[in-house]
mmCIF file of C-alpha atoms in Angstrom:
data_model
loop_
_atom_site.group_PDB
_atom_site.id
_atom_site.type_symbol
_atom_site.label_atom_id
_atom_site.label_comp_id
_atom_site.label_asym_id
_atom_site.label_seq_id
_atom_site.Cartn_x
_atom_site.Cartn_y
_atom_site.Cartn_z
ATOM 1 C CA UNK A 1279 -19.962 -4.941 -16.623
ATOM 2 C CA UNK A 1280 -22.789 -6.838 -14.938
ATOM 3 C CA UNK A 1281 -26.268 -5.464 -15.660
ATOM 4 C CA UNK A 1282 -27.089 -6.123 -12.005
ATOM 5 C CA UNK A 1283 -24.671 -3.401 -10.858
ATOM 6 C CA UNK A 1284 -26.178 -0.084 -9.837
ATOM 7 C CA UNK A 1285 -24.668 3.057 -11.302
ATOM 8 C CA UNK A 1286 -23.684 5.971 -9.105
ATOM 9 C CA UNK A 1287 -25.629 9.210 -9.496
ATOM 10 C CA UNK A 1288 -22.410 10.806 -10.805
ATOM 11 C CA UNK A 1289 -21.431 7.847 -13.029
ATOM 12 C CA UNK A 1290 -21.337 9.883 -16.242
ATOM 13 C CA UNK A 1291 -19.214 12.570 -14.615
ATOM 14 C CA UNK A 1292 -16.676 9.958 -13.519
ATOM 15 C CA UNK A 1293 -16.643 8.482 -17.014
ATOM 16 C CA UNK A 1294 -15.951 11.923 -18.489
ATOM 17 C CA UNK A 1295 -13.002 12.265 -16.103
ATOM 18 C CA UNK A 1296 -11.472 9.040 -17.425
ATOM 19 C CA UNK A 1297 -12.611 6.599 -14.733
ATOM 20 C CA UNK A 1298 -12.087 2.875 -15.218
ATOM 21 C CA UNK A 1299 -14.967 0.999 -13.619
ATOM 22 C CA UNK A 1300 -15.357 -2.386 -11.943
ATOM 23 C CA UNK A 1301 -18.098 -4.064 -9.897
ATOM 24 C CA UNK A 1302 -17.886 -3.573 -6.134
ATOM 25 C CA UNK A 1303 -20.580 -4.366 -3.552
ATOM 26 C CA UNK A 1304 -23.302 -4.280 -6.172
ATOM 27 C CA UNK A 1305 -22.195 -0.976 -7.722
ATOM 28 C CA UNK A 1306 -20.272 -0.006 -10.824
ATOM 29 C CA UNK A 1307 -17.481 1.883 -9.092
ATOM 30 C CA UNK A 1308 -14.552 4.010 -10.339
ATOM 31 C CA UNK A 1309 -11.422 1.957 -9.628
ATOM 32 C CA UNK A 1310 -8.915 4.494 -10.937
ATOM 33 C CA UNK A 1311 -8.561 7.480 -13.236
ATOM 34 C CA UNK A 1312 -4.864 8.217 -13.873
ATOM 35 C CA UNK A 1313 -3.513 5.218 -11.938
ATOM 36 C CA UNK A 1314 -3.446 3.948 -8.368
ATOM 37 C CA UNK A 1315 0.092 5.093 -7.501
ATOM 38 C CA UNK A 1316 -0.511 8.590 -8.849
ATOM 39 C CA UNK A 1317 -3.851 8.928 -7.048
ATOM 40 C CA UNK A 1318 -2.414 7.513 -3.815
ATOM 41 C CA UNK A 1319 0.389 10.102 -3.846
ATOM 42 C CA UNK A 1320 -2.089 12.881 -4.594
ATOM 43 C CA UNK A 1321 -4.041 12.137 -1.397
ATOM 44 C CA UNK A 1322 -0.895 11.775 0.722
ATOM 45 C CA UNK A 1323 0.683 14.990 -0.588
ATOM 46 C CA UNK A 1324 -2.166 17.212 -1.830
ATOM 47 C CA UNK A 1325 -5.895 16.456 -1.900
ATOM 48 C CA UNK A 1326 -8.232 14.031 -3.658
ATOM 49 C CA UNK A 1327 -11.970 13.541 -4.045
ATOM 50 C CA UNK A 1328 -13.680 10.145 -3.779
ATOM 51 C CA UNK A 1329 -17.266 9.255 -4.624
ATOM 52 C CA UNK A 1330 -18.281 6.829 -1.866
ATOM 53 C CA UNK A 1331 -22.020 6.943 -2.524
ATOM 54 C CA UNK A 1332 -22.138 3.154 -2.429
ATOM 55 C CA UNK A 1333 -21.999 3.368 1.378
ATOM 56 C CA UNK A 1334 -25.255 2.927 3.292
ATOM 57 C CA UNK A 1335 -26.854 5.860 5.153
ATOM 58 C CA UNK A 1336 -29.370 4.986 7.873
ATOM 59 C CA UNK A 1337 -31.164 7.519 10.080
ATOM 60 C CA UNK A 1338 -32.590 6.753 13.509
ATOM 61 C CA UNK A 1339 -35.013 9.433 14.650
ATOM 62 C CA UNK A 1340 -37.231 9.742 17.696
ATOM 63 C CA UNK A 1341 -37.077 10.293 21.435
ATOM 64 C CA UNK A 1342 -35.192 7.021 21.985
ATOM 65 C CA UNK A 1343 -32.871 7.229 18.948
ATOM 66 C CA UNK A 1344 -29.633 7.416 20.949
ATOM 67 C CA UNK A 1345 -30.610 4.709 23.428
ATOM 68 C CA UNK A 1346 -31.773 2.490 20.555
ATOM 69 C CA UNK A 1347 -28.466 2.692 18.675
ATOM 70 C CA UNK A 1348 -26.567 2.152 21.939
ATOM 71 C CA UNK A 1349 -28.264 -1.238 22.270
ATOM 72 C CA UNK A 1350 -27.191 -2.154 18.732
ATOM 73 C CA UNK A 1351 -23.545 -1.008 18.651
ATOM 74 C CA UNK A 1352 -20.602 -1.650 20.969
ATOM 75 C CA UNK A 1353 -19.393 1.909 21.518
ATOM 76 C CA UNK A 1354 -21.046 4.324 23.954
ATOM 77 C CA UNK A 1355 -23.095 6.723 21.840
ATOM 78 C CA UNK A 1356 -25.021 8.116 24.828
ATOM 79 C CA UNK A 1357 -21.823 9.619 26.246
ATOM 80 C CA UNK A 1358 -20.885 11.353 22.983
ATOM 81 C CA UNK A 1359 -21.204 15.139 22.867
ATOM 82 C CA UNK A 1360 -23.685 16.450 20.323
ATOM 83 C CA UNK A 1361 -22.099 16.807 16.910
ATOM 84 C CA UNK A 1362 -19.593 14.018 17.457
ATOM 85 C CA UNK A 1363 -19.178 10.675 15.705
ATOM 86 C CA UNK A 1364 -17.859 7.320 16.901
ATOM 87 C CA UNK A 1365 -16.344 4.384 15.078
ATOM 88 C CA UNK A 1366 -17.987 1.194 16.319
ATOM 89 C CA UNK A 1367 -19.155 -2.324 15.440
ATOM 90 C CA UNK A 1368 -22.395 -4.282 15.502
ATOM 91 C CA UNK A 1369 -22.231 -7.857 16.750
ATOM 92 C CA UNK A 1370 -24.417 -10.924 16.742
ATOM 93 C CA UNK A 1371 -25.268 -12.543 20.067
ATOM 94 C CA UNK A 1372 -22.230 -14.852 19.785
ATOM 95 C CA UNK A 1373 -19.886 -11.849 19.451
ATOM 96 C CA UNK A 1374 -19.047 -12.010 15.740
ATOM 97 C CA UNK A 1375 -18.985 -8.745 13.802
ATOM 98 C CA UNK A 1376 -22.003 -7.907 11.641
ATOM 99 C CA UNK A 1377 -20.307 -4.757 10.365
ATOM 100 C CA UNK A 1378 -18.118 -1.840 11.361
ATOM 101 C CA UNK A 1379 -19.684 1.581 10.981
ATOM 102 C CA UNK A 1380 -19.565 5.223 11.991
ATOM 103 C CA UNK A 1381 -22.401 6.603 14.118
ATOM 104 C CA UNK A 1382 -23.019 10.360 14.121
ATOM 105 C CA UNK A 1383 -24.910 11.932 17.042
ATOM 106 C CA UNK A 1384 -26.574 14.820 15.233
ATOM 107 C CA UNK A 1385 -29.177 15.610 17.933
ATOM 108 C CA UNK A 1386 -30.760 14.082 21.029
ATOM 109 C CA UNK A 1387 -33.373 12.546 18.758
ATOM 110 C CA UNK A 1388 -31.379 12.034 15.548
ATOM 111 C CA UNK A 1389 -28.565 9.631 14.732
ATOM 112 C CA UNK A 1390 -26.910 8.858 11.396
ATOM 113 C CA UNK A 1391 -25.191 5.519 10.765
ATOM 114 C CA UNK A 1392 -22.880 5.100 7.756
ATOM 115 C CA UNK A 1393 -22.385 1.408 6.961
ATOM 116 C CA UNK A 1394 -20.455 -0.656 4.430
ATOM 117 C CA UNK A 1395 -22.075 -1.093 1.039
ATOM 118 C CA UNK A 1396 -21.547 -4.851 1.012
ATOM 119 C CA UNK A 1397 -23.377 -5.176 4.352
ATOM 120 C CA UNK A 1398 -26.114 -2.550 3.993
ATOM 121 C CA UNK A 1399 -29.047 -4.942 3.547
ATOM 122 C CA UNK A 1400 -27.841 -7.220 6.362
ATOM 123 C CA UNK A 1401 -27.183 -4.222 8.605
ATOM 124 C CA UNK A 1402 -30.643 -2.758 8.094
ATOM 125 C CA UNK A 1403 -32.262 -6.092 8.912
ATOM 126 C CA UNK A 1404 -30.047 -6.487 12.000
ATOM 127 C CA UNK A 1405 -30.881 -2.989 13.240
ATOM 128 C CA UNK A 1406 -34.598 -3.497 12.699
ATOM 129 C CA UNK A 1407 -34.485 -6.784 14.580
ATOM 130 C CA UNK A 1408 -32.948 -5.173 17.651
ATOM 131 C CA UNK A 1409 -34.646 -1.776 17.474
ATOM 132 C CA UNK A 1410 -36.477 -0.768 20.661
ATOM 133 C CA UNK A 1411 -38.308 2.283 22.007
ATOM 134 C CA UNK A 1412 -39.684 5.385 20.343
ATOM 135 C CA UNK A 1413 -37.508 5.440 17.253
ATOM 136 C CA UNK A 1414 -37.877 5.156 13.492
ATOM 137 C CA UNK A 1415 -35.168 3.599 11.340
ATOM 138 C CA UNK A 1416 -34.970 4.838 7.727
ATOM 139 C CA UNK A 1417 -32.683 3.719 4.922
ATOM 140 C CA UNK A 1418 -31.841 6.887 2.993
ATOM 141 C CA UNK A 1419 -28.869 5.486 1.086
ATOM 142 C CA UNK A 1420 -30.444 6.314 -2.283
ATOM 143 C CA UNK A 1421 -31.238 9.929 -1.347
ATOM 144 C CA UNK A 1422 -27.692 11.244 -1.112
ATOM 145 C CA UNK A 1423 -24.350 11.370 -2.845
ATOM 146 C CA UNK A 1424 -21.450 10.924 -0.419
ATOM 147 C CA UNK A 1425 -18.177 12.574 -1.344
ATOM 148 C CA UNK A 1426 -14.921 12.243 0.581
ATOM 149 C CA UNK A 1427 -12.339 15.013 0.223
ATOM 150 C CA UNK A 1428 -9.088 13.738 1.720
ATOM 151 C CA UNK A 1429 -5.542 15.000 2.040
ATOM 152 C CA UNK A 1430 -3.452 17.770 3.630
ATOM 153 C CA UNK A 1431 -5.299 20.491 1.678
ATOM 154 C CA UNK A 1432 -8.818 19.124 2.285
ATOM 155 C CA UNK A 1433 -9.880 21.909 4.664
ATOM 156 C CA UNK A 1434 -8.650 24.619 2.304
ATOM 157 C CA UNK A 1435 -10.750 23.113 -0.499
ATOM 158 C CA UNK A 1436 -14.020 22.468 1.360
ATOM 159 C CA UNK A 1437 -14.147 25.387 3.811
ATOM 160 C CA UNK A 1438 -14.959 28.173 1.296
ATOM 161 C CA UNK A 1439 -17.941 26.195 0.014
ATOM 162 C CA UNK A 1440 -19.788 25.659 3.320
ATOM 163 C CA UNK A 1441 -21.347 27.990 5.900
ATOM 164 C CA UNK A 1442 -19.812 26.178 8.897
ATOM 165 C CA UNK A 1443 -16.244 27.108 9.863
ATOM 166 C CA UNK A 1444 -14.397 23.833 9.346
ATOM 167 C CA UNK A 1445 -11.295 24.792 11.325
ATOM 168 C CA UNK A 1446 -13.562 24.488 14.370
ATOM 169 C CA UNK A 1447 -14.742 21.006 13.388
ATOM 170 C CA UNK A 1448 -12.669 18.519 15.384
ATOM 171 C CA UNK A 1449 -11.631 15.039 14.243
ATOM 172 C CA UNK A 1450 -14.745 12.868 14.140
ATOM 173 C CA UNK A 1451 -16.890 15.975 14.472
ATOM 174 C CA UNK A 1452 -20.045 16.300 12.385
ATOM 175 C CA UNK A 1453 -22.331 19.198 11.545
ATOM 176 C CA UNK A 1454 -25.569 19.668 9.629
ATOM 177 C CA UNK A 1455 -24.938 22.887 7.739
ATOM 178 C CA UNK A 1456 -25.452 24.456 4.332
ATOM 179 C CA UNK A 1457 -23.358 25.194 1.321
ATOM 180 C CA UNK A 1458 -22.897 28.888 0.619
ATOM 181 C CA UNK A 1459 -25.409 28.274 -2.191
ATOM 182 C CA UNK A 1460 -28.020 27.332 0.443
ATOM 183 C CA UNK A 1461 -28.086 23.546 -0.087
ATOM 184 C CA UNK A 1462 -28.383 21.523 3.142
ATOM 185 C CA UNK A 1463 -25.471 19.114 3.700
ATOM 186 C CA UNK A 1464 -23.954 17.008 6.459
ATOM 187 C CA UNK A 1465 -20.193 17.407 6.845
ATOM 188 C CA UNK A 1466 -18.002 15.169 9.016
ATOM 189 C CA UNK A 1467 -14.274 15.255 9.668
ATOM 190 C CA UNK A 1468 -13.859 11.555 8.984
ATOM 191 C CA UNK A 1469 -12.266 9.380 6.335
ATOM 192 C CA UNK A 1470 -10.658 6.076 5.400
ATOM 193 C CA UNK A 1471 -7.231 7.169 4.200
ATOM 194 C CA UNK A 1472 -5.101 8.075 7.215
ATOM 195 C CA UNK A 1473 -5.192 11.735 6.146
ATOM 196 C CA UNK A 1474 -7.190 14.732 7.292
ATOM 197 C CA UNK A 1475 -10.402 15.144 5.363
ATOM 198 C CA UNK A 1476 -14.163 15.404 5.199
ATOM 199 C CA UNK A 1477 -17.049 13.186 4.190
ATOM 200 C CA UNK A 1478 -20.040 15.094 2.877
ATOM 201 C CA UNK A 1479 -23.632 13.967 2.331
ATOM 202 C CA UNK A 1480 -25.471 16.052 -0.250
ATOM 203 C CA UNK A 1481 -28.890 15.480 -1.913
ATOM 204 C CA UNK A 1482 -28.638 13.801 -5.297
ATOM 205 C CA UNK A 1483 -30.048 16.735 -7.260
ATOM 206 C CA UNK A 1484 -27.313 19.135 -6.136
ATOM 207 C CA UNK A 1485 -24.408 16.679 -6.163
ATOM 208 C CA UNK A 1486 -23.108 17.261 -9.697
ATOM 209 C CA UNK A 1487 -22.825 21.026 -9.233
ATOM 210 C CA UNK A 1488 -21.123 20.561 -5.864
ATOM 211 C CA UNK A 1489 -18.634 18.069 -7.312
ATOM 212 C CA UNK A 1490 -17.685 20.637 -9.946
ATOM 213 C CA UNK A 1491 -17.326 23.310 -7.257
ATOM 214 C CA UNK A 1492 -14.991 21.071 -5.262
ATOM 215 C CA UNK A 1493 -12.871 20.372 -8.324
ATOM 216 C CA UNK A 1494 -12.660 24.078 -9.115
ATOM 217 C CA UNK A 1495 -11.871 25.034 -5.504
ATOM 218 C CA UNK A 1496 -9.190 22.350 -5.413
ATOM 219 C CA UNK A 1497 -7.537 23.230 -8.699
ATOM 220 C CA UNK A 1498 -4.928 25.430 -7.009
ATOM 221 C CA UNK A 1499 -4.123 22.579 -4.603
ATOM 222 C CA UNK A 1500 -3.687 19.875 -7.247
ATOM 223 C CA UNK A 1501 -6.948 18.041 -6.573
ATOM 224 C CA UNK A 1502 -7.667 14.850 -8.506
ATOM 225 C CA UNK A 1503 -10.563 12.358 -8.608
ATOM 226 C CA UNK A 1504 -9.554 9.194 -6.750
ATOM 227 C CA UNK A 1505 -10.811 5.644 -7.259
ATOM 228 C CA UNK A 1506 -11.339 2.668 -4.970
ATOM 229 C CA UNK A 1507 -7.953 1.220 -5.904
ATOM 230 C CA UNK A 1508 -6.091 4.018 -4.137
ATOM 231 C CA UNK A 1509 -8.662 4.040 -1.349
ATOM 232 C CA UNK A 1510 -7.602 0.474 -0.570
ATOM 233 C CA UNK A 1511 -3.855 1.162 -0.642
ATOM 234 C CA UNK A 1512 -4.370 4.247 1.548
ATOM 235 C CA UNK A 1513 -6.439 2.387 4.144
ATOM 236 C CA UNK A 1514 -3.941 -0.481 4.162
ATOM 237 C CA UNK A 1515 -1.060 1.874 4.955
ATOM 238 C CA UNK A 1516 -3.152 3.316 7.803
ATOM 239 C CA UNK A 1517 -3.883 -0.281 8.940
ATOM 240 C CA UNK A 1518 -7.635 0.273 8.790
ATOM 241 C CA UNK A 1519 -9.769 -2.899 8.621
ATOM 242 C CA UNK A 1520 -12.013 -3.837 5.708
ATOM 243 C CA UNK A 1521 -15.120 -5.933 6.214
ATOM 244 C CA UNK A 1522 -14.764 -9.294 4.501
ATOM 245 C CA UNK A 1523 -11.011 -9.214 5.076
ATOM 246 C CA UNK A 1524 -10.094 -8.272 8.666
ATOM 247 C CA UNK A 1525 -13.697 -8.324 9.931
ATOM 248 C CA UNK A 1526 -16.481 -10.898 9.602
ATOM 249 C CA UNK A 1527 -19.086 -12.861 11.516
ATOM 250 C CA UNK A 1528 -16.330 -15.350 12.405
ATOM 251 C CA UNK A 1529 -14.196 -12.630 13.994
ATOM 252 C CA UNK A 1530 -14.901 -10.792 17.249
ATOM 253 C CA UNK A 1531 -13.843 -7.177 17.868
ATOM 254 C CA UNK A 1532 -11.474 -8.064 20.725
ATOM 255 C CA UNK A 1533 -9.199 -10.228 18.580
ATOM 256 C CA UNK A 1534 -9.509 -7.585 15.840
ATOM 257 C CA UNK A 1535 -7.839 -5.089 18.176
ATOM 258 C CA UNK A 1536 -11.035 -3.050 18.490
ATOM 259 C CA UNK A 1537 -11.283 -3.276 22.281
ATOM 260 C CA UNK A 1538 -11.261 0.535 22.343
ATOM 261 C CA UNK A 1539 -14.713 0.613 20.696
ATOM 262 C CA UNK A 1540 -16.146 -2.144 22.922
ATOM 263 C CA UNK A 1541 -17.629 -0.532 26.030
ATOM 264 C CA UNK A 1542 -18.561 -3.513 28.172
ATOM 265 C CA UNK A 1543 -19.577 -1.295 31.102
ATOM 266 C CA UNK A 1544 -21.799 1.216 29.324
ATOM 267 C CA UNK A 1545 -25.281 1.973 30.647
ATOM 268 C CA UNK A 1546 -27.168 0.347 27.773
ATOM 269 C CA UNK A 1547 -26.111 -3.290 27.191
ATOM 270 C CA UNK A 1548 -25.495 -4.112 23.535
ATOM 271 C CA UNK A 1549 -26.146 -7.167 21.408
ATOM 272 C CA UNK A 1550 -23.245 -9.601 21.818
ATOM 273 C CA UNK A 1551 -21.965 -8.029 25.046
ATOM 274 C CA UNK A 1552 -22.349 -11.143 27.212
ATOM 275 C CA UNK A 1553 -20.459 -13.262 24.673
ATOM 276 C CA UNK A 1554 -17.621 -10.736 24.507
ATOM 277 C CA UNK A 1555 -17.341 -10.702 28.294
ATOM 278 C CA UNK A 1556 -16.961 -14.488 28.194
ATOM 279 C CA UNK A 1557 -14.461 -14.377 25.324
ATOM 280 C CA UNK A 1558 -12.361 -11.790 27.124
ATOM 281 C CA UNK A 1559 -12.364 -13.888 30.284
ATOM 282 C CA UNK A 1560 -11.389 -17.063 28.435
ATOM 283 C CA UNK A 1561 -8.452 -15.358 26.700
ATOM 284 C CA UNK A 1562 -7.970 -14.625 23.023
ATOM 285 C CA UNK A 1563 -6.613 -17.256 20.636
ATOM 286 C CA UNK A 1564 -5.314 -14.855 17.984
ATOM 287 C CA UNK A 1565 -4.590 -11.165 17.458
ATOM 288 C CA UNK A 1566 -4.562 -8.870 14.454
ATOM 289 C CA UNK A 1567 -1.104 -7.710 13.433
ATOM 290 C CA UNK A 1568 0.524 -5.682 10.708
ATOM 291 C CA UNK A 1569 3.008 -7.564 8.521
ATOM 292 C CA UNK A 1570 6.044 -5.993 6.828
ATOM 293 C CA UNK A 1571 8.131 -7.678 4.125
ATOM 294 C CA UNK A 1572 11.274 -5.765 3.201
ATOM 295 C CA UNK A 1573 12.528 -8.354 0.711
ATOM 296 C CA UNK A 1574 11.369 -8.313 -2.879
ATOM 297 C CA UNK A 1575 7.894 -9.721 -3.377
ATOM 298 C CA UNK A 1576 4.307 -8.738 -2.704
ATOM 299 C CA UNK A 1577 2.117 -9.800 0.210
ATOM 300 C CA UNK A 1578 -1.377 -10.860 -0.849
ATOM 301 C CA UNK A 1579 -4.527 -12.039 0.963
ATOM 302 C CA UNK A 1580 -4.580 -15.740 1.931
ATOM 303 C CA UNK A 1581 -0.788 -16.162 1.962
ATOM 304 C CA UNK A 1582 0.104 -18.356 4.989
ATOM 305 C CA UNK A 1583 2.472 -17.294 7.755
ATOM 306 C CA UNK A 1584 4.779 -19.702 9.587
ATOM 307 C CA UNK A 1585 6.939 -19.856 12.695
ATOM 308 C CA UNK A 1586 9.205 -22.775 11.935
ATOM 309 C CA UNK A 1587 7.061 -25.716 10.828
ATOM 310 C CA UNK A 1588 3.907 -24.316 12.424
ATOM 311 C CA UNK A 1589 1.428 -22.216 10.456
ATOM 312 C CA UNK A 1590 0.598 -19.329 12.795
ATOM 313 C CA UNK A 1591 -1.549 -17.129 10.623
ATOM 314 C CA UNK A 1592 -2.844 -16.072 7.240
ATOM 315 C CA UNK A 1593 -2.901 -12.702 5.513
ATOM 316 C CA UNK A 1594 -6.266 -10.932 5.324
ATOM 317 C CA UNK A 1595 -5.006 -8.014 3.215
ATOM 318 C CA UNK A 1596 -1.735 -7.215 1.516
ATOM 319 C CA UNK A 1597 -0.017 -5.316 -1.231
ATOM 320 C CA UNK A 1598 2.785 -2.904 -2.079
ATOM 321 C CA UNK A 1599 2.905 0.349 -0.116
ATOM 322 C CA UNK A 1600 3.312 3.250 -2.548
ATOM 323 C CA UNK A 1601 4.416 5.558 0.270
ATOM 324 C CA UNK A 1602 6.888 3.253 2.005
ATOM 325 C CA UNK A 1603 8.282 1.350 -0.948
ATOM 326 C CA UNK A 1604 7.887 -2.174 0.436
ATOM 327 C CA UNK A 1605 5.102 -4.702 0.852
ATOM 328 C CA UNK A 1606 2.701 -4.611 3.796
ATOM 329 C CA UNK A 1607 -0.211 -6.700 4.999
ATOM 330 C CA UNK A 1608 -2.597 -7.435 7.853
ATOM 331 C CA UNK A 1609 -3.010 -10.892 9.395
ATOM 332 C CA UNK A 1610 -4.423 -12.775 12.344
ATOM 333 C CA UNK A 1611 -1.575 -14.405 14.267
ATOM 334 C CA UNK A 1612 -1.875 -17.199 16.850
ATOM 335 C CA UNK A 1613 -1.651 -15.618 20.303
ATOM 336 C CA UNK A 1614 1.574 -17.477 21.197
ATOM 337 C CA UNK A 1615 3.353 -15.795 18.286
ATOM 338 C CA UNK A 1616 1.477 -12.460 18.057
ATOM 339 C CA UNK A 1617 4.343 -10.585 19.737
ATOM 340 C CA UNK A 1618 7.249 -12.406 18.088
ATOM 341 C CA UNK A 1619 10.016 -9.994 17.139
ATOM 342 C CA UNK A 1620 11.452 -12.336 14.503
ATOM 343 C CA UNK A 1621 11.164 -15.875 13.186
ATOM 344 C CA UNK A 1622 7.879 -15.409 11.303
ATOM 345 C CA UNK A 1623 7.889 -16.101 7.574
ATOM 346 C CA UNK A 1624 5.411 -15.741 4.726
ATOM 347 C CA UNK A 1625 5.086 -18.444 2.101
ATOM 348 C CA UNK A 1626 4.694 -17.169 -1.458
ATOM 349 C CA UNK A 1627 4.393 -19.802 -4.185
ATOM 350 C CA UNK A 1628 6.276 -22.344 -2.091
ATOM 351 C CA UNK A 1629 9.095 -20.006 -1.061
ATOM 352 C CA UNK A 1630 9.382 -18.509 2.419
ATOM 353 C CA UNK A 1631 10.604 -15.006 3.232
ATOM 354 C CA UNK A 1632 11.039 -13.316 6.621
ATOM 355 C CA UNK A 1633 8.485 -10.756 7.766
ATOM 356 C CA UNK A 1634 8.139 -8.386 10.709
ATOM 357 C CA UNK A 1635 5.011 -8.074 12.867
ATOM 358 C CA UNK A 1636 3.758 -4.720 14.146
ATOM 359 C CA UNK A 1637 0.869 -3.427 16.225
ATOM 360 C CA UNK A 1638 1.160 0.083 14.787
ATOM 361 C CA UNK A 1639 -0.150 1.680 11.572
ATOM 362 C CA UNK A 1640 2.366 1.464 8.743
ATOM 363 C CA UNK A 1641 1.786 5.148 7.996
ATOM 364 C CA UNK A 1642 0.729 7.976 10.279
ATOM 365 C CA UNK A 1643 0.379 11.544 9.045
ATOM 366 C CA UNK A 1644 2.385 14.274 10.640
#
């Protein structure tokens, strides 16, 4: 393991639980414990706990906090009710994506932004560059442990441990509350798995005890620790994008299918808005699509896609779906072929196999 990798606050706990580690975004992260397929099924059918403390946590505080973040991100944070979160993106002036993130409107003068670990330093610099008004931006990523409890039994596990009544917390709702032990925490009904669940920020000093409490509360529900390997297969089945794969500075949110988080008419113009207006008017050249291969074989990133002799796309992500039993992927497809019902093939080691394109998630709970 590289000596340059940071260790999570709960590293030793994960090691004691049998974690196998690998470098990811500058951290030594648990990849799996009992195995990816087993952990994947646990989250789909029961409940699992992830340590996602590698994610960045930025606070914007001050009288202009909401207006300031609205200038930086594409979604309309000003129109959010208090205690709600929004998935959104930050763009450069040319329209490319700096990062995707979740913004939590905790108060009129307090906003929390959770960003990708691999982009945290870039994101903080980008936010500082475009910050305006009476607002202070603080990077508090090292102050908290972030745990994600995900799966059908997530509410039953977390609810007894917190003061807030979680059945009243709507999807993408967020609340600053306390544990029954008195420790201040932030709880959000968000996740990256396609299942119900919660992401919880807790101060470092109290994190180990809380992790143990979650494991004990979840024992009756079959809770297991879950690594990043299963987190990736879960997000792929839900067709959720990953920065560096489906999103990058060379990709704009419109072609990424994120038009629903791009509010071109909101009150506060955002960085990259003018470019996106122009790109929308000119027409998109490619669209993001799901790819299904029912024949034997495994879709992998960078595999090319063809319609006849013409290469029409390339896979950004891919792998076997533990839930569905066949291989799935995500790719950008040339606009002329983005809605093709058949005739698209993937090339794997010189051999072509037919695939299906879809605009829908591969898996949807319920």
